[in-house]
mmCIF file of C-alpha atoms in Angstrom:
data_model
loop_
_atom_site.group_PDB
_atom_site.id
_atom_site.type_symbol
_atom_site.label_atom_id
_atom_site.label_comp_id
_atom_site.label_asym_id
_atom_site.label_seq_id
_atom_site.Cartn_x
_atom_site.Cartn_y
_atom_site.Cartn_z
ATOM 1 C CA MET A 1 15.636 -42.365 -42.117
ATOM 2 C CA THR A 2 18.559 -41.250 -40.219
ATOM 3 C CA ILE A 3 18.400 -39.999 -37.187
ATOM 4 C CA ASP A 4 19.510 -36.273 -38.257
ATOM 5 C CA THR A 5 16.665 -36.384 -40.805
ATOM 6 C CA GLU A 6 14.047 -37.433 -37.928
ATOM 7 C CA ILE A 7 15.085 -34.210 -35.572
ATOM 8 C CA LEU A 8 15.286 -31.999 -38.154
ATOM 9 C CA GLN A 9 11.277 -33.254 -39.390
ATOM 10 C CA THR A 10 10.120 -32.813 -35.600
ATOM 11 C CA ILE A 11 11.549 -29.557 -35.019
ATOM 12 C CA THR A 12 9.934 -27.831 -38.001
ATOM 13 C CA GLN A 13 6.569 -29.134 -36.677
ATOM 14 C CA MET A 14 7.236 -27.134 -33.413
ATOM 15 C CA PRO A 15 6.289 -23.478 -32.616
ATOM 16 C CA ASP A 16 8.893 -21.103 -32.125
ATOM 17 C CA PRO A 17 8.962 -20.818 -27.989
ATOM 18 C CA LEU A 18 9.540 -24.564 -28.363
ATOM 19 C CA LYS A 19 12.272 -24.765 -31.025
ATOM 20 C CA GLN A 20 14.138 -22.317 -28.504
ATOM 21 C CA GLU A 21 13.866 -24.651 -25.308
ATOM 22 C CA VAL A 22 15.272 -27.194 -27.452
ATOM 23 C CA LEU A 23 18.259 -25.215 -28.614
ATOM 24 C CA HIS A 24 19.399 -24.367 -25.377
ATOM 25 C CA TYR A 25 18.642 -27.942 -24.324
ATOM 26 C CA ALA A 26 21.260 -29.008 -26.956
ATOM 27 C CA LYS A 27 23.577 -26.853 -25.311
ATOM 28 C CA TYR A 28 23.215 -27.839 -22.316
ATOM 29 C CA LEU A 29 23.602 -31.624 -23.573
ATOM 30 C CA ILE A 30 26.541 -30.250 -26.006
ATOM 31 C CA LYS A 31 28.590 -28.729 -23.042
ATOM 32 C CA ASN A 32 27.567 -31.579 -20.320
ATOM 33 C CA TYR A 33 29.015 -34.151 -22.596
ATOM 34 C CA SER A 34 32.648 -32.047 -23.552
ATOM 35 C CA GLU A 35 32.782 -31.527 -19.359
ATOM 36 C CA SER A 36 31.968 -35.359 -18.723
ATOM 37 C CA LYS A 37 34.549 -36.594 -21.502
ATOM 38 C CA SER A 38 37.458 -34.436 -19.689
ATOM 39 C CA GLY A 39 36.300 -35.451 -16.289
ATOM 40 C CA GLU A 40 36.751 -39.380 -17.189
ATOM 41 C CA LYS A 41 40.442 -39.218 -15.697
ATOM 42 C CA GLN A 42 39.014 -38.223 -12.483
ATOM 43 C CA LEU A 43 36.507 -40.513 -12.020
ATOM 44 C CA ALA A 44 39.006 -43.298 -12.510
ATOM 45 C CA GLN A 45 40.796 -41.566 -9.108
ATOM 46 C CA LYS A 46 37.944 -41.184 -7.406
ATOM 47 C CA ARG A 47 37.658 -42.252 -3.674
ATOM 48 C CA ARG A 48 36.173 -45.337 -2.686
ATOM 49 C CA ALA A 49 34.679 -46.414 0.298
ATOM 50 C CA GLY A 50 36.156 -49.013 2.769
ATOM 51 C CA ILE A 51 39.536 -48.894 1.380
ATOM 52 C CA LEU A 52 41.167 -48.489 4.707
ATOM 53 C CA LYS A 53 39.038 -50.922 6.804
ATOM 54 C CA GLY A 54 40.631 -52.511 9.119
ATOM 55 C CA THR A 55 44.050 -50.382 8.914
ATOM 56 C CA PHE A 56 43.234 -48.236 12.440
ATOM 57 C CA VAL A 57 42.370 -50.672 15.174
ATOM 58 C CA LEU A 58 41.717 -48.893 18.388
ATOM 59 C CA PRO A 59 42.028 -50.191 21.502
ATOM 60 C CA LEU A 60 38.956 -49.040 23.433
ATOM 61 C CA PRO A 61 38.633 -49.129 27.060
ATOM 62 C CA ASP A 62 36.108 -51.489 29.050
ATOM 63 C CA ASP A 63 34.546 -48.611 30.227
ATOM 64 C CA PHE A 64 34.002 -46.896 27.360
ATOM 65 C CA ASP A 65 30.281 -46.795 26.993
ATOM 66 C CA GLU A 66 29.855 -45.508 30.830
ATOM 67 C CA PRO A 67 28.819 -42.288 31.819
ATOM 68 C CA LEU A 68 31.554 -39.623 31.759
ATOM 69 C CA GLU A 69 32.648 -37.664 35.356
ATOM 70 C CA ASP A 70 31.592 -34.733 33.834
ATOM 71 C CA PHE A 71 28.017 -35.592 33.222
ATOM 72 C CA LYS A 72 27.062 -36.738 36.452
ATOM 73 C CA GLU A 73 25.207 -33.836 37.606
ATOM 74 C CA TYR A 74 23.314 -33.579 34.378
ATOM 75 C CA MET A 75 22.353 -37.046 34.604
ATOM 76 C CA GLU A 76 20.977 -36.784 37.947
#
């Protein structure tokens, strides 16, 4: 038995409202499949995390973690 035959036999046993849902879902799958095929080229160009790691090294001052003068009144 082929997949097409099995699908048709299964659908013929369903009530009409369920057939309508299956039809909507099948159209949804077809639409997404065609979009994913056209979007495969975009996936190859997708950004990768960490690609610039080590490129930007900032020298931080020794007192970097110390409270700022502007917040002394707030911190008290």
